[in-house]
CSV table of C-alpha atoms in Angstrom, one decimal:
chain,number,residue,atom,x,y,z
A,10,UNK,CA,23.0,-42.4,36.9
A,11,UNK,CA,23.2,-38.6,36.7
A,12,UNK,CA,23.5,-38.8,33.0
A,13,UNK,CA,20.2,-40.7,32.6
A,14,UNK,CA,18.5,-38.3,35.1
A,15,UNK,CA,19.7,-35.3,33.1
A,16,UNK,CA,18.5,-36.7,29.8
A,17,UNK,CA,15.2,-37.7,31.3
A,18,UNK,CA,14.6,-34.2,32.7
A,19,UNK,CA,15.7,-32.6,29.4
A,20,UNK,CA,13.3,-34.8,27.5
A,21,UNK,CA,10.4,-34.1,29.9
A,22,UNK,CA,11.0,-30.4,29.7
A,23,UNK,CA,11.1,-30.6,25.8
A,24,UNK,CA,7.9,-32.5,25.8
A,25,UNK,CA,6.1,-30.0,28.1
A,26,UNK,CA,7.5,-27.1,26.0
A,27,UNK,CA,6.4,-28.8,22.7
A,28,UNK,CA,2.9,-29.6,24.1
A,29,UNK,CA,2.4,-26.0,25.3
A,30,UNK,CA,3.4,-24.7,21.9
A,31,UNK,CA,1.1,-27.1,20.0
A,32,UNK,CA,-1.8,-26.2,22.3
A,33,UNK,CA,-1.3,-22.5,21.8
A,34,UNK,CA,-1.2,-22.9,18.1
A,35,UNK,CA,-4.4,-25.1,18.1
A,36,UNK,CA,-6.1,-22.5,20.2
A,37,UNK,CA,-5.2,-19.8,17.7
A,38,UNK,CA,-6.7,-21.9,14.9
A,39,UNK,CA,-10.2,-22.2,16.5
A,40,UNK,CA,-12.9,-20.0,15.1
A,41,UNK,CA,-12.8,-17.8,18.2
A,42,UNK,CA,-9.0,-17.5,17.9
A,43,UNK,CA,-9.2,-16.6,14.3
A,44,UNK,CA,-11.9,-14.0,15.0
A,45,UNK,CA,-9.8,-12.4,17.7
A,46,UNK,CA,-6.8,-12.2,15.4
A,47,UNK,CA,-8.9,-10.6,12.6
A,48,UNK,CA,-10.3,-8.1,15.1
A,49,UNK,CA,-6.8,-7.2,16.3
A,50,UNK,CA,-5.6,-6.8,12.8
A,51,UNK,CA,-8.6,-4.6,11.9
A,52,UNK,CA,-8.0,-2.4,14.9
A,53,UNK,CA,-4.3,-2.0,14.0
A,54,UNK,CA,-5.2,-1.2,10.4
A,55,UNK,CA,-7.8,1.4,11.6
A,56,UNK,CA,-5.1,3.0,13.8
A,57,UNK,CA,-2.7,3.2,10.9
A,58,UNK,CA,-5.4,4.6,8.6
A,59,UNK,CA,-6.2,7.3,11.2
A,60,UNK,CA,-2.5,8.2,11.6
A,61,UNK,CA,-2.2,8.5,7.8
A,62,UNK,CA,-5.3,10.7,7.6
A,63,UNK,CA,-3.9,13.0,10.4
A,64,UNK,CA,-0.6,13.2,8.5
A,65,UNK,CA,-2.3,14.1,5.3
A,66,UNK,CA,-4.4,16.7,7.0
A,67,UNK,CA,-1.3,18.2,8.7
A,68,UNK,CA,0.5,18.3,5.3
A,69,UNK,CA,-2.5,19.9,3.6
A,70,UNK,CA,-2.6,22.6,6.3
A,71,UNK,CA,1.1,23.2,6.0
A,72,UNK,CA,1.0,23.4,2.2
A,73,UNK,CA,-2.1,25.7,2.3
A,74,UNK,CA,-0.2,28.1,4.6
A,75,UNK,CA,2.8,28.1,2.3
A,76,UNK,CA,0.6,28.9,-0.7
A,77,UNK,CA,-1.2,31.6,1.2
A,78,UNK,CA,2.1,33.2,2.1
A,79,UNK,CA,3.4,32.9,-1.4
A,80,UNK,CA,0.3,34.5,-2.9
A,81,UNK,CA,-0.1,37.1,-0.2
A,82,UNK,CA,-3.5,35.8,1.0
A,83,UNK,CA,-2.7,35.4,4.7
A,84,UNK,CA,-4.2,38.6,6.0
A,85,UNK,CA,-7.0,39.3,3.5
A,86,UNK,CA,-9.3,36.3,4.2
A,87,UNK,CA,-12.3,38.5,5.3
A,88,UNK,CA,-13.3,39.7,1.8
A,89,UNK,CA,-17.0,39.5,0.9
A,90,UNK,CA,-17.9,37.3,-2.0
A,91,UNK,CA,-19.9,38.6,-4.9
A,92,UNK,CA,-23.6,37.7,-5.1
A,93,UNK,CA,-24.4,34.5,-7.0
A,94,UNK,CA,-25.3,35.0,-10.7
A,95,UNK,CA,-28.7,33.5,-10.3
A,96,UNK,CA,-29.7,36.2,-7.8
A,97,UNK,CA,-28.3,38.9,-10.0
A,98,UNK,CA,-30.5,37.6,-12.8
A,99,UNK,CA,-33.6,37.6,-10.6
A,100,UNK,CA,-33.0,41.2,-9.4
A,101,UNK,CA,-32.5,42.4,-13.0
A,102,UNK,CA,-35.6,40.8,-14.7
A,103,UNK,CA,-35.6,43.5,-17.4
A,104,UNK,CA,-31.9,43.0,-18.2
A,105,UNK,CA,-31.3,39.2,-18.5
A,106,UNK,CA,-27.6,39.4,-19.2
A,107,UNK,CA,-26.7,37.1,-16.3
A,108,UNK,CA,-29.3,34.4,-17.0
A,109,UNK,CA,-27.6,31.2,-18.3
A,110,UNK,CA,-29.6,29.5,-20.9
A,111,UNK,CA,-29.5,25.8,-20.0
A,112,UNK,CA,-31.4,22.9,-21.5
A,113,UNK,CA,-31.2,20.9,-18.2
A,114,UNK,CA,-33.8,21.1,-15.5
A,115,UNK,CA,-32.9,22.4,-12.1
A,116,UNK,CA,-34.9,19.5,-10.5
A,117,UNK,CA,-32.2,17.3,-9.1
A,118,UNK,CA,-34.6,14.4,-8.5
A,119,UNK,CA,-35.2,14.1,-12.2
A,120,UNK,CA,-33.3,11.4,-14.1
A,121,UNK,CA,-31.3,12.7,-17.0
């Protein structure tokens, strides 16, 4: 008698477990379930991409600091840049040494 009760209970538990598993899987395969899975994967990919970008940025900053130290550029970052060549040419209209002779137009909206 106990043997039959044990196997009946074991079979009922297995049936409930299998039914629950099948229902969960069917719910995942509905359009809403697939959309939720895709959204979760997109969020996870976005987080991984952000972490990668932060790692790259940190590595770039570290490498730039190493190069600055190796080249001795760390303390002398406040140098003034020379004037652009175009302004030097405008200031020296009588001496056009700095004027670059180009066949291209400076109009950036024009198709070339």
